[in-house]
């Protein structure tokens, strides 16, 4: 396959994946298989995907800020809580075998789908402030570990925590989510770089698509509101379920 075709594939997949990631989660379930399809080992694909995640979330944070959705203090508190877990998760990811990694990936996808289809009690109350307690600390460390280790579907987990536990509206949930993922991806990417698990050509090609998709997704998230986010959430879960069932 020529480099031009690989760039076009990665840009297109990256744009779609970033749009899904910003509005819901699970976009990496598209980018990781694409990177593996192009010939990368699972561990290198996992590391290379983080390059694009960085660009995606920088673009999304900027776009949310331009739309007047920006709470640096709260976003930073949540992000810093996730860092210890992210470092530990990335270290674990580079030590696990490719075969074991792929089995864990499949299991995690099934668990994510199950948790997302469980009905949630509707809450009308929305918080603008919240306190940092031990449950939030443990939850963010666990999210950081999962994000550092696998990344795929971490957006679903963050959304569930911020929306159902902290009672934040979905637009502000996504605003915080993209900032959190950006921050905890930095040390995770460094671990992959130091262990030589990044393909920079593919990573930067994917990043161009992710940056565009992240900017586009954040703008539509604010303009269309919760209806768009829920619609993307349903579609992305459906795509992941079909992939797991090997229908295509």
GROMACS .gro file of C-alpha atoms in nm:
model
  248
    1UNK     CA    1   0.000   0.000   0.000
    2UNK     CA    2   0.139   0.343  -0.096
    3UNK     CA    3   0.205   0.615   0.160
    4UNK     CA    4  -0.056   0.841  -0.006
    5UNK     CA    5  -0.331   0.582   0.034
    6UNK     CA    6  -0.226   0.517   0.396
    7UNK     CA    7  -0.243   0.892   0.469
    8UNK     CA    8  -0.591   0.920   0.314
    9UNK     CA    9  -0.717   0.618   0.510
   10UNK     CA   10  -0.577   0.747   0.840
   11UNK     CA   11  -0.701   1.104   0.788
   12UNK     CA   12  -1.054   0.983   0.709
   13UNK     CA   13  -1.067   0.732   0.994
   14UNK     CA   14  -0.913   0.989   1.230
   15UNK     CA   15  -1.172   1.256   1.148
   16UNK     CA   16  -1.465   1.019   1.207
   17UNK     CA   17  -1.309   0.871   1.521
   18UNK     CA   18  -1.237   1.212   1.674
   19UNK     CA   19  -1.593   1.330   1.609
   20UNK     CA   20  -1.720   1.018   1.788
   21UNK     CA   21  -1.469   1.060   2.071
   22UNK     CA   22  -1.559   1.423   2.141
   23UNK     CA   23  -1.934   1.361   2.141
   24UNK     CA   24  -1.937   1.018   2.303
   25UNK     CA   25  -1.647   0.774   2.304
   26UNK     CA   26  -1.514   0.462   2.136
   27UNK     CA   27  -1.346   0.631   1.839
   28UNK     CA   28  -1.027   0.440   1.906
   29UNK     CA   29  -1.219   0.122   1.825
   30UNK     CA   30  -1.189   0.248   1.466
   31UNK     CA   31  -0.835   0.386   1.471
   32UNK     CA   32  -0.664   0.093   1.644
   33UNK     CA   33  -0.791  -0.167   1.393
   34UNK     CA   34  -0.696   0.071   1.109
   35UNK     CA   35  -0.339   0.100   1.239
   36UNK     CA   36  -0.313  -0.277   1.286
   37UNK     CA   37  -0.458  -0.327   0.934
   38UNK     CA   38  -0.176  -0.108   0.799
   39UNK     CA   39   0.077  -0.347   0.951
   40UNK     CA   40   0.158  -0.218   1.300
   41UNK     CA   41   0.197  -0.451   1.598
   42UNK     CA   42  -0.077  -0.406   1.859
   43UNK     CA   43   0.156  -0.233   2.108
   44UNK     CA   44   0.288   0.008   1.841
   45UNK     CA   45  -0.067   0.078   1.720
   46UNK     CA   46  -0.167   0.150   2.081
   47UNK     CA   47   0.119   0.399   2.119
   48UNK     CA   48   0.076   0.557   1.774
   49UNK     CA   49  -0.292   0.617   1.845
   50UNK     CA   50  -0.194   0.839   2.141
   51UNK     CA   51  -0.022   1.089   1.911
   52UNK     CA   52  -0.353   1.149   1.736
   53UNK     CA   53  -0.542   1.160   2.067
   54UNK     CA   54  -0.321   1.451   2.179
   55UNK     CA   55  -0.396   1.654   1.865
   56UNK     CA   56  -0.764   1.564   1.876
   57UNK     CA   57  -0.814   1.689   2.230
   58UNK     CA   58  -0.604   2.004   2.193
   59UNK     CA   59  -0.829   2.093   1.898
   60UNK     CA   60  -1.145   2.005   2.091
   61UNK     CA   61  -1.041   2.203   2.403
   62UNK     CA   62  -0.971   2.507   2.183
   63UNK     CA   63  -1.307   2.468   2.008
   64UNK     CA   64  -1.499   2.442   2.337
   65UNK     CA   65  -1.318   2.751   2.465
   66UNK     CA   66  -1.414   2.946   2.152
   67UNK     CA   67  -1.775   2.843   2.218
   68UNK     CA   68  -1.745   2.985   2.575
   69UNK     CA   69  -1.732   2.644   2.746
   70UNK     CA   70  -1.416   2.651   2.957
   71UNK     CA   71  -1.368   2.571   3.328
   72UNK     CA   72  -0.992   2.540   3.368
   73UNK     CA   73  -0.986   2.490   3.745
   74UNK     CA   74  -1.237   2.204   3.754
   75UNK     CA   75  -1.095   2.041   3.442
   76UNK     CA   76  -0.742   2.056   3.582
   77UNK     CA   77  -0.843   1.906   3.918
   78UNK     CA   78  -1.009   1.608   3.749
   79UNK     CA   79  -0.716   1.569   3.508
   80UNK     CA   80  -0.446   1.570   3.775
   81UNK     CA   81  -0.631   1.301   3.970
   82UNK     CA   82  -0.607   1.074   3.665
   83UNK     CA   83  -0.230   1.109   3.610
   84UNK     CA   84  -0.094   0.840   3.850
   85UNK     CA   85  -0.327   0.582   3.699
   86UNK     CA   86  -0.241   0.686   3.342
   87UNK     CA   87   0.132   0.637   3.396
   88UNK     CA   88   0.080   0.296   3.557
   89UNK     CA   89  -0.161   0.192   3.280
   90UNK     CA   90   0.081   0.288   3.001
   91UNK     CA   91   0.367   0.099   3.167
   92UNK     CA   92   0.144  -0.209   3.192
   93UNK     CA   93   0.038  -0.171   2.826
   94UNK     CA   94   0.394  -0.187   2.690
   95UNK     CA   95   0.470  -0.499   2.894
   96UNK     CA   96   0.168  -0.708   2.791
   97UNK     CA   97   0.191  -0.933   2.483
   98UNK     CA   98   0.005  -0.843   2.162
   99UNK     CA   99  -0.213  -1.154   2.188
  100UNK     CA  100  -0.312  -1.079   2.547
  101UNK     CA  101  -0.373  -0.714   2.458
  102UNK     CA  102  -0.618  -0.807   2.182
  103UNK     CA  103  -0.806  -1.045   2.415
  104UNK     CA  104  -0.833  -0.773   2.681
  105UNK     CA  105  -0.952  -0.529   2.413
  106UNK     CA  106  -1.235  -0.762   2.311
  107UNK     CA  107  -1.341  -0.823   2.671
  108UNK     CA  108  -1.340  -0.452   2.754
  109UNK     CA  109  -1.555  -0.373   2.452
  110UNK     CA  110  -1.816  -0.626   2.563
  111UNK     CA  111  -1.820  -0.482   2.916
  112UNK     CA  112  -1.855  -0.127   2.783
  113UNK     CA  113  -2.154  -0.221   2.570
  114UNK     CA  114  -2.322  -0.399   2.863
  115UNK     CA  115  -2.277  -0.100   3.095
  116UNK     CA  116  -2.403   0.145   2.834
  117UNK     CA  117  -2.731  -0.042   2.772
  118UNK     CA  118  -2.820  -0.067   3.141
  119UNK     CA  119  -3.102   0.187   3.202
  120UNK     CA  120  -3.005   0.485   3.417
  121UNK     CA  121  -3.238   0.675   3.646
  122UNK     CA  122  -3.316   1.015   3.496
  123UNK     CA  123  -3.190   1.306   3.705
  124UNK     CA  124  -3.296   1.662   3.634
  125UNK     CA  125  -3.056   1.814   3.883
  126UNK     CA  126  -2.738   1.954   3.730
  127UNK     CA  127  -2.439   2.063   3.938
  128UNK     CA  128  -2.200   2.344   3.855
  129UNK     CA  129  -1.972   2.266   4.148
  130UNK     CA  130  -1.870   1.945   4.323
  131UNK     CA  131  -1.638   1.837   4.600
  132UNK     CA  132  -1.336   1.613   4.569
  133UNK     CA  133  -1.388   1.310   4.792
  134UNK     CA  134  -1.222   0.969   4.813
  135UNK     CA  135  -1.473   0.814   4.570
  136UNK     CA  136  -1.392   1.071   4.304
  137UNK     CA  137  -1.016   1.030   4.361
  138UNK     CA  138  -1.032   0.650   4.323
  139UNK     CA  139  -1.260   0.678   4.020
  140UNK     CA  140  -1.028   0.920   3.840
  141UNK     CA  141  -0.718   0.711   3.917
  142UNK     CA  142  -0.898   0.404   3.776
  143UNK     CA  143  -1.003   0.600   3.466
  144UNK     CA  144  -0.645   0.718   3.422
  145UNK     CA  145  -0.516   0.360   3.444
  146UNK     CA  146  -0.765   0.238   3.185
  147UNK     CA  147  -0.694   0.534   2.956
  148UNK     CA  148  -0.318   0.485   2.987
  149UNK     CA  149  -0.349   0.113   2.923
  150UNK     CA  150  -0.608   0.087   2.645
  151UNK     CA  151  -0.777   0.423   2.567
  152UNK     CA  152  -1.061   0.257   2.370
  153UNK     CA  153  -1.396   0.353   2.522
  154UNK     CA  154  -1.249   0.569   2.800
  155UNK     CA  155  -1.482   0.848   2.687
  156UNK     CA  156  -1.784   0.636   2.779
  157UNK     CA  157  -1.643   0.579   3.127
  158UNK     CA  158  -1.565   0.947   3.185
  159UNK     CA  159  -1.911   1.046   3.062
  160UNK     CA  160  -2.078   0.797   3.295
  161UNK     CA  161  -1.882   0.928   3.594
  162UNK     CA  162  -1.928   1.299   3.528
  163UNK     CA  163  -2.292   1.278   3.417
  164UNK     CA  164  -2.431   1.019   3.659
  165UNK     CA  165  -2.205   1.068   3.962
  166UNK     CA  166  -2.128   1.442   3.949
  167UNK     CA  167  -2.461   1.530   3.777
  168UNK     CA  168  -2.304   1.749   3.509
  169UNK     CA  169  -2.493   1.825   3.186
  170UNK     CA  170  -2.363   1.646   2.877
  171UNK     CA  171  -2.211   1.951   2.709
  172UNK     CA  172  -2.002   2.029   3.020
  173UNK     CA  173  -1.926   1.657   3.054
  174UNK     CA  174  -1.772   1.660   2.707
  175UNK     CA  175  -1.589   1.986   2.778
  176UNK     CA  176  -1.419   1.830   3.082
  177UNK     CA  177  -1.370   1.495   2.908
  178UNK     CA  178  -1.156   1.627   2.624
  179UNK     CA  179  -0.937   1.819   2.871
  180UNK     CA  180  -0.895   1.516   3.100
  181UNK     CA  181  -0.802   1.286   2.812
  182UNK     CA  182  -0.554   1.543   2.677
  183UNK     CA  183  -0.375   1.572   3.011
  184UNK     CA  184  -0.351   1.202   3.098
  185UNK     CA  185  -0.247   1.111   2.742
  186UNK     CA  186   0.073   1.320   2.773
  187UNK     CA  187   0.255   1.093   3.025
  188UNK     CA  188   0.105   0.784   2.861
  189UNK     CA  189   0.247   0.887   2.523
  190UNK     CA  190   0.587   0.953   2.680
  191UNK     CA  191   0.595   0.594   2.809
  192UNK     CA  192   0.517   0.462   2.459
  193UNK     CA  193   0.782   0.690   2.304
  194UNK     CA  194   1.051   0.585   2.551
  195UNK     CA  195   0.978   0.218   2.482
  196UNK     CA  196   0.988   0.273   2.102
  197UNK     CA  197   0.619   0.196   2.049
  198UNK     CA  198   0.524   0.488   1.823
  199UNK     CA  199   0.518   0.508   1.442
  200UNK     CA  200   0.546   0.881   1.383
  201UNK     CA  201   0.451   0.880   1.013
  202UNK     CA  202   0.122   0.701   1.079
  203UNK     CA  203   0.072   0.890   1.404
  204UNK     CA  204   0.096   1.235   1.243
  205UNK     CA  205  -0.119   1.127   0.946
  206UNK     CA  206  -0.389   1.009   1.187
  207UNK     CA  207  -0.343   1.326   1.395
  208UNK     CA  208  -0.440   1.552   1.105
  209UNK     CA  209  -0.775   1.375   1.079
  210UNK     CA  210  -0.822   1.367   1.455
  211UNK     CA  211  -0.753   1.740   1.489
  212UNK     CA  212  -1.015   1.821   1.226
  213UNK     CA  213  -1.268   1.578   1.374
  214UNK     CA  214  -1.207   1.708   1.727
  215UNK     CA  215  -1.263   2.071   1.624
  216UNK     CA  216  -1.572   1.980   1.422
  217UNK     CA  217  -1.714   1.756   1.694
  218UNK     CA  218  -1.677   2.015   1.971
  219UNK     CA  219  -1.850   2.288   1.767
  220UNK     CA  220  -2.145   2.063   1.684
  221UNK     CA  221  -2.163   1.940   2.044
  222UNK     CA  222  -2.227   2.294   2.166
  223UNK     CA  223  -2.454   2.399   1.878
  224UNK     CA  224  -2.671   2.085   1.871
  225UNK     CA  225  -2.658   2.005   2.242
  226UNK     CA  226  -2.749   1.681   2.417
  227UNK     CA  227  -2.963   1.538   2.136
  228UNK     CA  228  -2.662   1.517   1.904
  229UNK     CA  229  -2.442   1.368   2.177
  230UNK     CA  230  -2.696   1.097   2.256
  231UNK     CA  231  -2.742   1.015   1.888
  232UNK     CA  232  -2.366   0.977   1.833
  233UNK     CA  233  -2.344   0.771   2.150
  234UNK     CA  234  -2.604   0.523   2.023
  235UNK     CA  235  -2.445   0.496   1.678
  236UNK     CA  236  -2.093   0.446   1.814
  237UNK     CA  237  -2.209   0.173   2.053
  238UNK     CA  238  -2.390   0.001   1.765
  239UNK     CA  239  -2.076   0.008   1.548
  240UNK     CA  240  -1.868  -0.136   1.831
  241UNK     CA  241  -2.124  -0.414   1.888
  242UNK     CA  242  -2.119  -0.512   1.518
  243UNK     CA  243  -1.739  -0.519   1.521
  244UNK     CA  244  -1.737  -0.746   1.825
  245UNK     CA  245  -1.981  -0.985   1.660
  246UNK     CA  246  -1.753  -1.002   1.352
  247UNK     CA  247  -2.041  -0.903   1.122
  248UNK     CA  248  -1.791  -0.701   0.919
   0.00000   0.00000   0.00000
